[in-house]
Amino acid sequence: MLRVGLTGGIGSGKSAVAARLVERGAVLIDADRVAREVVAPGSVGLAEIVAAFSDAVLDADGALDRAALGAVVFADETARRRLESITHPRVRARTAELAAAAPPDAIVVNDVPLLVEVGLAPTYHLVIVVQTTVTTRLERLVRDRGMGRAEAERRIAAQTDDARRGAAADVVLDNDGSLAALHDAVDALWRERLRPYEDNLRQRRVVPPGGHDSVGTDASWPEQYARLAARIRHTLGSDALRIDHIGSTAVPGLAAQDVVDVQVAVSSLADADGALADRLANAGFPRMPGQWWDDPRPAGSGRWEKRLHGSADPARPVRLHLRLKGSPGWRYALLMRDYLRADPDQRAAYLQLKRDLVDAAPAPGDSGTARDPWFDEEYLRAEQWAAQTGWRP
């Protein structure tokens, strides 16, 4: 099922987004509600907290006194970690139970206020951040929650900033306008991205990269790669020996098709054919059908074998190349990236040739880049640059 992380600063309107997603059909898991449930009166979690911190953290009715507990753990790192060792496993287990109970075609939205702060972004297929100016958030907290302005400012300052949340976001929903405008944005997201993504994920269907024409440059490509790489690293763990941003979108200033190329180094292509392929598919990166290889440089006999995966996310095409670490194809991808990053003149020549080949292609997508002799010459120039600079992958 599609797992979506939803977060935003206090007063941003995250709850309004969550409610609208539920109206569209999402299954909502509220992290705050789960956190309260696992330490409710009579729970094993509350009993362990009392055993660790005494009944001074209980109120007159025997429920957890959060203010009293906060006073104990706020300035004591050891006490805070002890509390987390009690609550976090239970929150994770209960969250997993709720997700497992959802229908197999569900879109499960986890509403997590501190999603970014605790590093959970890579565990979701998609992260939505609700973003609102601090001024608007202060007004809402004072007006709707009855907070004093100083308290509202303190609560906002205690959370991470918009820049860090934005870096973790696949989708940013601006909520400085009307509720109707927010609902329209959520509805469009549900219709155009979330529902198709869920269907693609369940069917293990790759989103086609789209047209073959260059689309210019996008300064957000490195950030997009970083989010993809974090998900892949979370999915594969130590089986991914190395993860790199490669291809044209990895070279600053180089116009390219809007497809992020990612290279994963593996110890064996046989491993890539088994459990690794399933894990990647479940994480939103299904395997591309067919056999895949790279043409060797310089041109000659043989092929550089690899495995190729794509993306199930309709808004983020990806080519995920699994290559044997240390293999010629793995090294070539890194060499050409670093060579083009280092030489602006060669970047310009490379881009012009690609455009010429696209214009001359007999059919869309058939640019002929793998067969043009210029690329063999460029490879030799890159090898000379590597020798002169002492480059190593």
mmCIF file of N, CA, C and O in Angstrom, residues 158-225:
data_model
loop_
_atom_site.group_PDB
_atom_site.id
_atom_site.type_symbol
_atom_site.label_atom_id
_atom_site.label_comp_id
_atom_site.label_asym_id
_atom_site.label_seq_id
_atom_site.Cartn_x
_atom_site.Cartn_y
_atom_site.Cartn_z
ATOM 1 N N ALA A 158 10.426 26.001 18.829
ATOM 2 C CA ALA A 158 10.897 24.700 19.309
ATOM 3 C C ALA A 158 10.926 23.649 18.211
ATOM 4 O O ALA A 158 11.567 22.600 18.361
ATOM 5 N N GLN A 159 10.222 23.911 17.105
ATOM 6 C CA GLN A 159 10.187 22.952 15.992
ATOM 7 C C GLN A 159 11.227 23.323 14.941
ATOM 8 O O GLN A 159 11.809 24.412 14.962
ATOM 9 N N THR A 160 11.455 22.406 14.015
ATOM 10 C CA THR A 160 12.398 22.679 12.933
ATOM 11 C C THR A 160 11.853 23.770 12.025
ATOM 12 O O THR A 160 10.664 24.107 12.065
ATOM 13 N N ASP A 161 12.722 24.333 11.184
ATOM 14 C CA ASP A 161 12.295 25.455 10.348
ATOM 15 C C ASP A 161 11.772 24.975 9.000
ATOM 16 O O ASP A 161 11.861 23.793 8.644
ATOM 17 N N ASP A 162 11.213 25.928 8.249
ATOM 18 C CA ASP A 162 10.607 25.585 6.956
ATOM 19 C C ASP A 162 11.627 25.048 5.963
ATOM 20 O O ASP A 162 11.297 24.200 5.129
ATOM 21 N N ALA A 163 12.852 25.541 6.031
ATOM 22 C CA ALA A 163 13.872 25.091 5.077
ATOM 23 C C ALA A 163 14.146 23.597 5.244
ATOM 24 O O ALA A 163 14.240 22.854 4.255
ATOM 25 N N ARG A 164 14.275 23.150 6.469
ATOM 26 C CA ARG A 164 14.551 21.729 6.703
ATOM 27 C C ARG A 164 13.345 20.874 6.341
ATOM 28 O O ARG A 164 13.486 19.797 5.763
ATOM 29 N N ARG A 165 12.147 21.344 6.682
ATOM 30 C CA ARG A 165 10.951 20.591 6.282
ATOM 31 C C ARG A 165 10.827 20.546 4.766
ATOM 32 O O ARG A 165 10.477 19.523 4.179
ATOM 33 N N GLY A 166 11.100 21.688 4.112
ATOM 34 C CA GLY A 166 11.001 21.733 2.660
ATOM 35 C C GLY A 166 11.966 20.781 1.981
ATOM 36 O O GLY A 166 11.644 20.188 0.951
ATOM 37 N N ALA A 167 13.171 20.617 2.544
ATOM 38 C CA ALA A 167 14.154 19.707 1.955
ATOM 39 C C ALA A 167 13.680 18.260 2.017
ATOM 40 O O ALA A 167 14.065 17.440 1.176
ATOM 41 N N ALA A 168 12.851 17.936 2.991
ATOM 42 C CA ALA A 168 12.341 16.566 3.134
ATOM 43 C C ALA A 168 11.062 16.334 2.353
ATOM 44 O O ALA A 168 10.588 15.195 2.249
ATOM 45 N N ALA A 169 10.491 17.394 1.773
ATOM 46 C CA ALA A 169 9.162 17.314 1.166
ATOM 47 C C ALA A 169 9.214 16.927 -0.299
ATOM 48 O O ALA A 169 9.952 17.520 -1.087
ATOM 49 N N ASP A 170 8.398 15.947 -0.663
ATOM 50 C CA ASP A 170 8.132 15.673 -2.077
ATOM 51 C C ASP A 170 7.031 16.590 -2.588
ATOM 52 O O ASP A 170 6.980 16.910 -3.774
ATOM 53 N N VAL A 171 6.151 16.990 -1.680
ATOM 54 C CA VAL A 171 5.040 17.882 -2.015
ATOM 55 C C VAL A 171 4.951 18.943 -0.933
ATOM 56 O O VAL A 171 4.939 18.620 0.260
ATOM 57 N N VAL A 172 4.896 20.202 -1.327
ATOM 58 C CA VAL A 172 4.662 21.301 -0.390
ATOM 59 C C VAL A 172 3.302 21.911 -0.704
ATOM 60 O O VAL A 172 3.045 22.343 -1.828
ATOM 61 N N LEU A 173 2.425 21.909 0.290
ATOM 62 C CA LEU A 173 1.107 22.530 0.157
ATOM 63 C C LEU A 173 1.137 23.863 0.898
ATOM 64 O O LEU A 173 1.263 23.899 2.130
ATOM 65 N N ASP A 174 1.037 24.945 0.166
ATOM 66 C CA ASP A 174 0.993 26.273 0.789
ATOM 67 C C ASP A 174 -0.409 26.518 1.344
ATOM 68 O O ASP A 174 -1.411 26.324 0.657
ATOM 69 N N ASN A 175 -0.462 26.987 2.576
ATOM 70 C CA ASN A 175 -1.758 27.174 3.227
ATOM 71 C C ASN A 175 -1.872 28.564 3.841
ATOM 72 O O ASN A 175 -2.226 28.718 5.005
ATOM 73 N N ASP A 176 -1.567 29.568 3.052
ATOM 74 C CA ASP A 176 -1.778 30.945 3.486
ATOM 75 C C ASP A 176 -3.074 31.526 2.929
ATOM 76 O O ASP A 176 -3.409 32.677 3.226
ATOM 77 N N GLY A 177 -3.776 30.753 2.115
ATOM 78 C CA GLY A 177 -5.006 31.233 1.512
ATOM 79 C C GLY A 177 -6.230 30.703 2.216
ATOM 80 O O GLY A 177 -6.216 30.392 3.411
ATOM 81 N N SER A 178 -7.295 30.531 1.447
ATOM 82 C CA SER A 178 -8.568 30.088 2.008
ATOM 83 C C SER A 178 -8.599 28.570 2.172
ATOM 84 O O SER A 178 -7.804 27.836 1.567
ATOM 85 N N LEU A 179 -9.546 28.099 2.967
ATOM 86 C CA LEU A 179 -9.736 26.659 3.134
ATOM 87 C C LEU A 179 -10.149 26.024 1.812
ATOM 88 O O LEU A 179 -9.725 24.910 1.486
ATOM 89 N N ALA A 180 -10.955 26.729 1.028
ATOM 90 C CA ALA A 180 -11.372 26.199 -0.273
ATOM 91 C C ALA A 180 -10.172 25.996 -1.190
ATOM 92 O O ALA A 180 -10.084 24.993 -1.910
ATOM 93 N N ALA A 181 -9.238 26.944 -1.163
ATOM 94 C CA ALA A 181 -8.040 26.803 -1.998
ATOM 95 C C ALA A 181 -7.197 25.617 -1.539
ATOM 96 O O ALA A 181 -6.643 24.877 -2.365
ATOM 97 N N LEU A 182 -7.106 25.423 -0.232
ATOM 98 C CA LEU A 182 -6.357 24.275 0.290
ATOM 99 C C LEU A 182 -7.020 22.972 -0.137
ATOM 100 O O LEU A 182 -6.344 22.027 -0.567
ATOM 101 N N HIS A 183 -8.345 22.911 -0.052
ATOM 102 C CA HIS A 183 -9.063 21.703 -0.463
ATOM 103 C C HIS A 183 -8.846 21.420 -1.945
ATOM 104 O O HIS A 183 -8.672 20.258 -2.347
ATOM 105 N N ASP A 184 -8.839 22.454 -2.757
ATOM 106 C CA ASP A 184 -8.597 22.264 -4.195
ATOM 107 C C ASP A 184 -7.213 21.665 -4.434
ATOM 108 O O ASP A 184 -7.048 20.776 -5.281
ATOM 109 N N ALA A 185 -6.216 22.161 -3.701
ATOM 110 C CA ALA A 185 -4.854 21.649 -3.866
ATOM 111 C C ALA A 185 -4.758 20.193 -3.427
ATOM 112 O O ALA A 185 -4.100 19.370 -4.081
ATOM 113 N N VAL A 186 -5.423 19.854 -2.315
ATOM 114 C CA VAL A 186 -5.405 18.470 -1.831
ATOM 115 C C VAL A 186 -6.124 17.556 -2.817
ATOM 116 O O VAL A 186 -5.655 16.443 -3.116
ATOM 117 N N ASP A 187 -7.251 18.005 -3.346
ATOM 118 C CA ASP A 187 -8.005 17.193 -4.301
ATOM 119 C C ASP A 187 -7.185 16.917 -5.561
ATOM 120 O O ASP A 187 -7.199 15.796 -6.088
ATOM 121 N N ALA A 188 -6.476 17.939 -6.040
ATOM 122 C CA ALA A 188 -5.645 17.753 -7.233
ATOM 123 C C ALA A 188 -4.515 16.776 -6.941
ATOM 124 O O ALA A 188 -4.186 15.913 -7.773
ATOM 125 N N LEU A 189 -3.903 16.893 -5.772
ATOM 126 C CA LEU A 189 -2.835 15.967 -5.382
ATOM 127 C C LEU A 189 -3.360 14.541 -5.319
ATOM 128 O O LEU A 189 -2.711 13.608 -5.810
ATOM 129 N N TRP A 190 -4.531 14.361 -4.733
ATOM 130 C CA TRP A 190 -5.126 13.024 -4.628
ATOM 131 C C TRP A 190 -5.393 12.433 -6.018
ATOM 132 O O TRP A 190 -5.053 11.287 -6.280
ATOM 133 N N ARG A 191 -5.962 13.256 -6.879
ATOM 134 C CA ARG A 191 -6.377 12.782 -8.202
ATOM 135 C C ARG A 191 -5.187 12.538 -9.128
ATOM 136 O O ARG A 191 -5.139 11.524 -9.844
ATOM 137 N N GLU A 192 -4.230 13.438 -9.113
ATOM 138 C CA GLU A 192 -3.167 13.419 -10.121
ATOM 139 C C GLU A 192 -1.911 12.676 -9.680
ATOM 140 O O GLU A 192 -1.126 12.250 -10.537
ATOM 141 N N ARG A 193 -1.731 12.502 -8.364
ATOM 142 C CA ARG A 193 -0.493 11.863 -7.926
ATOM 143 C C ARG A 193 -0.710 10.679 -6.992
ATOM 144 O O ARG A 193 -0.171 9.594 -7.242
ATOM 145 N N LEU A 194 -1.487 10.868 -5.930
ATOM 146 C CA LEU A 194 -1.585 9.806 -4.933
ATOM 147 C C LEU A 194 -2.298 8.574 -5.462
ATOM 148 O O LEU A 194 -1.799 7.444 -5.308
ATOM 149 N N ARG A 195 -3.467 8.756 -6.095
ATOM 150 C CA ARG A 195 -4.187 7.589 -6.603
ATOM 151 C C ARG A 195 -3.410 6.881 -7.699
ATOM 152 O O ARG A 195 -3.277 5.646 -7.669
ATOM 153 N N PRO A 196 -2.865 7.598 -8.701
ATOM 154 C CA PRO A 196 -2.053 6.903 -9.706
ATOM 155 C C PRO A 196 -0.815 6.229 -9.108
ATOM 156 O O PRO A 196 -0.434 5.135 -9.538
ATOM 157 N N TYR A 197 -0.205 6.873 -8.126
ATOM 158 C CA TYR A 197 0.979 6.286 -7.494
ATOM 159 C C TYR A 197 0.614 4.972 -6.820
ATOM 160 O O TYR A 197 1.315 3.952 -6.969
ATOM 161 N N GLU A 198 -0.494 4.961 -6.096
ATOM 162 C CA GLU A 198 -0.912 3.731 -5.421
ATOM 163 C C GLU A 198 -1.160 2.614 -6.424
ATOM 164 O O GLU A 198 -0.743 1.469 -6.217
ATOM 165 N N ASP A 199 -1.837 2.945 -7.523
ATOM 166 C CA ASP A 199 -2.133 1.936 -8.533
ATOM 167 C C ASP A 199 -0.850 1.413 -9.172
ATOM 168 O O ASP A 199 -0.676 0.200 -9.354
ATOM 169 N N ASN A 200 0.060 2.309 -9.506
ATOM 170 C CA ASN A 200 1.343 1.891 -10.086
ATOM 171 C C ASN A 200 2.127 1.018 -9.118
ATOM 172 O O ASN A 200 2.744 0.020 -9.512
ATOM 173 N N LEU A 201 2.121 1.397 -7.851
ATOM 174 C CA LEU A 201 2.859 0.637 -6.842
ATOM 175 C C LEU A 201 2.310 -0.777 -6.723
ATOM 176 O O LEU A 201 3.066 -1.759 -6.705
ATOM 177 N N ARG A 202 0.996 -0.876 -6.659
ATOM 178 C CA ARG A 202 0.366 -2.197 -6.516
ATOM 179 C C ARG A 202 0.588 -3.059 -7.747
ATOM 180 O O ARG A 202 0.782 -4.281 -7.653
ATOM 181 N N GLN A 203 0.561 -2.452 -8.922
ATOM 182 C CA GLN A 203 0.754 -3.190 -10.167
ATOM 183 C C GLN A 203 2.228 -3.357 -10.536
ATOM 184 O O GLN A 203 2.535 -3.999 -11.540
ATOM 185 N N ARG A 204 3.124 -2.750 -9.727
ATOM 186 C CA ARG A 204 4.562 -2.742 -10.042
ATOM 187 C C ARG A 204 4.807 -2.203 -11.448
ATOM 188 O O ARG A 204 5.521 -2.794 -12.260
ATOM 189 N N ARG A 205 4.219 -1.066 -11.690
ATOM 190 C CA ARG A 205 4.252 -0.444 -13.004
ATOM 191 C C ARG A 205 5.163 0.790 -12.952
ATOM 192 O O ARG A 205 5.037 1.635 -12.075
ATOM 193 N N VAL A 206 6.048 0.873 -13.922
ATOM 194 C CA VAL A 206 6.998 1.981 -14.006
ATOM 195 C C VAL A 206 6.384 3.136 -14.790
ATOM 196 O O VAL A 206 5.736 2.931 -15.823
ATOM 197 N N VAL A 207 6.583 4.350 -14.297
ATOM 198 C CA VAL A 207 6.133 5.540 -15.003
ATOM 199 C C VAL A 207 7.090 5.821 -16.149
ATOM 200 O O VAL A 207 8.305 5.926 -15.929
ATOM 201 N N PRO A 208 6.603 5.929 -17.395
ATOM 202 C CA PRO A 208 7.515 6.237 -18.513
ATOM 203 C C PRO A 208 8.192 7.582 -18.287
ATOM 204 O O PRO A 208 7.580 8.522 -17.774
ATOM 205 N N PRO A 209 9.476 7.695 -18.663
ATOM 206 C CA PRO A 209 10.178 8.966 -18.474
ATOM 207 C C PRO A 209 9.562 10.140 -19.201
ATOM 208 O O PRO A 209 9.834 11.285 -18.886
ATOM 209 N N GLY A 210 8.755 9.902 -20.230
ATOM 210 C CA GLY A 210 8.136 11.000 -20.954
ATOM 211 C C GLY A 210 8.879 11.311 -22.233
ATOM 212 O O GLY A 210 9.557 10.467 -22.811
ATOM 213 N N GLY A 211 8.756 12.559 -22.677
ATOM 214 C CA GLY A 211 9.382 12.977 -23.938
ATOM 215 C C GLY A 211 10.892 12.934 -23.876
ATOM 216 O O GLY A 211 11.502 12.858 -22.810
ATOM 217 N N HIS A 212 11.530 13.031 -25.042
ATOM 218 C CA HIS A 212 12.981 12.904 -25.119
ATOM 219 C C HIS A 212 13.682 14.252 -25.191
ATOM 220 O O HIS A 212 14.894 14.313 -25.172
ATOM 221 N N ASP A 213 12.931 15.337 -25.303
ATOM 222 C CA ASP A 213 13.558 16.639 -25.449
ATOM 223 C C ASP A 213 14.133 17.124 -24.119
ATOM 224 O O ASP A 213 13.602 16.845 -23.046
ATOM 225 N N SER A 214 15.219 17.889 -24.203
ATOM 226 C CA SER A 214 15.764 18.517 -23.016
ATOM 227 C C SER A 214 14.774 19.550 -22.495
ATOM 228 O O SER A 214 14.080 20.210 -23.269
ATOM 229 N N VAL A 215 14.710 19.691 -21.181
ATOM 230 C CA VAL A 215 13.726 20.595 -20.595
ATOM 231 C C VAL A 215 14.390 21.730 -19.831
ATOM 232 O O VAL A 215 13.715 22.455 -19.122
ATOM 233 N N GLY A 216 15.685 21.889 -19.980
ATOM 234 C CA GLY A 216 16.369 22.933 -19.242
ATOM 235 C C GLY A 216 16.993 22.379 -17.976
ATOM 236 O O GLY A 216 17.267 21.182 -17.870
ATOM 237 N N THR A 217 17.245 23.256 -17.038
ATOM 238 C CA THR A 217 17.866 22.837 -15.785
ATOM 239 C C THR A 217 16.908 23.076 -14.633
ATOM 240 O O THR A 217 16.000 23.891 -14.705
ATOM 241 N N ASP A 218 17.135 22.346 -13.560
ATOM 242 C CA ASP A 218 16.299 22.454 -12.376
ATOM 243 C C ASP A 218 17.221 22.416 -11.160
ATOM 244 O O ASP A 218 17.871 21.400 -10.895
ATOM 245 N N ALA A 219 17.269 23.505 -10.432
ATOM 246 C CA ALA A 219 18.167 23.590 -9.281
ATOM 247 C C ALA A 219 17.775 22.621 -8.169
ATOM 248 O O ALA A 219 18.579 22.365 -7.262
ATOM 249 N N SER A 220 16.555 22.080 -8.220
ATOM 250 C CA SER A 220 16.107 21.166 -7.164
ATOM 251 C C SER A 220 16.497 19.716 -7.434
ATOM 252 O O SER A 220 16.227 18.852 -6.595
ATOM 253 N N TRP A 221 17.105 19.434 -8.586
ATOM 254 C CA TRP A 221 17.478 18.031 -8.860
ATOM 255 C C TRP A 221 18.340 17.410 -7.760
ATOM 256 O O TRP A 221 18.078 16.275 -7.347
ATOM 257 N N PRO A 222 19.373 18.092 -7.251
ATOM 258 C CA PRO A 222 20.161 17.467 -6.177
ATOM 259 C C PRO A 222 19.335 17.142 -4.933
ATOM 260 O O PRO A 222 19.533 16.084 -4.317
ATOM 261 N N GLU A 223 18.413 18.035 -4.565
ATOM 262 C CA GLU A 223 17.557 17.750 -3.412
ATOM 263 C C GLU A 223 16.627 16.574 -3.696
ATOM 264 O O GLU A 223 16.377 15.738 -2.814
ATOM 265 N N GLN A 224 16.102 16.514 -4.912
ATOM 266 C CA GLN A 224 15.239 15.388 -5.258
ATOM 267 C C GLN A 224 16.022 14.082 -5.198
ATOM 268 O O GLN A 224 15.527 13.064 -4.692
ATOM 269 N N TYR A 225 17.245 14.127 -5.724
ATOM 270 C CA TYR A 225 18.092 12.929 -5.640
ATOM 271 C C TYR A 225 18.315 12.527 -4.186
ATOM 272 O O TYR A 225 18.255 11.331 -3.843
#
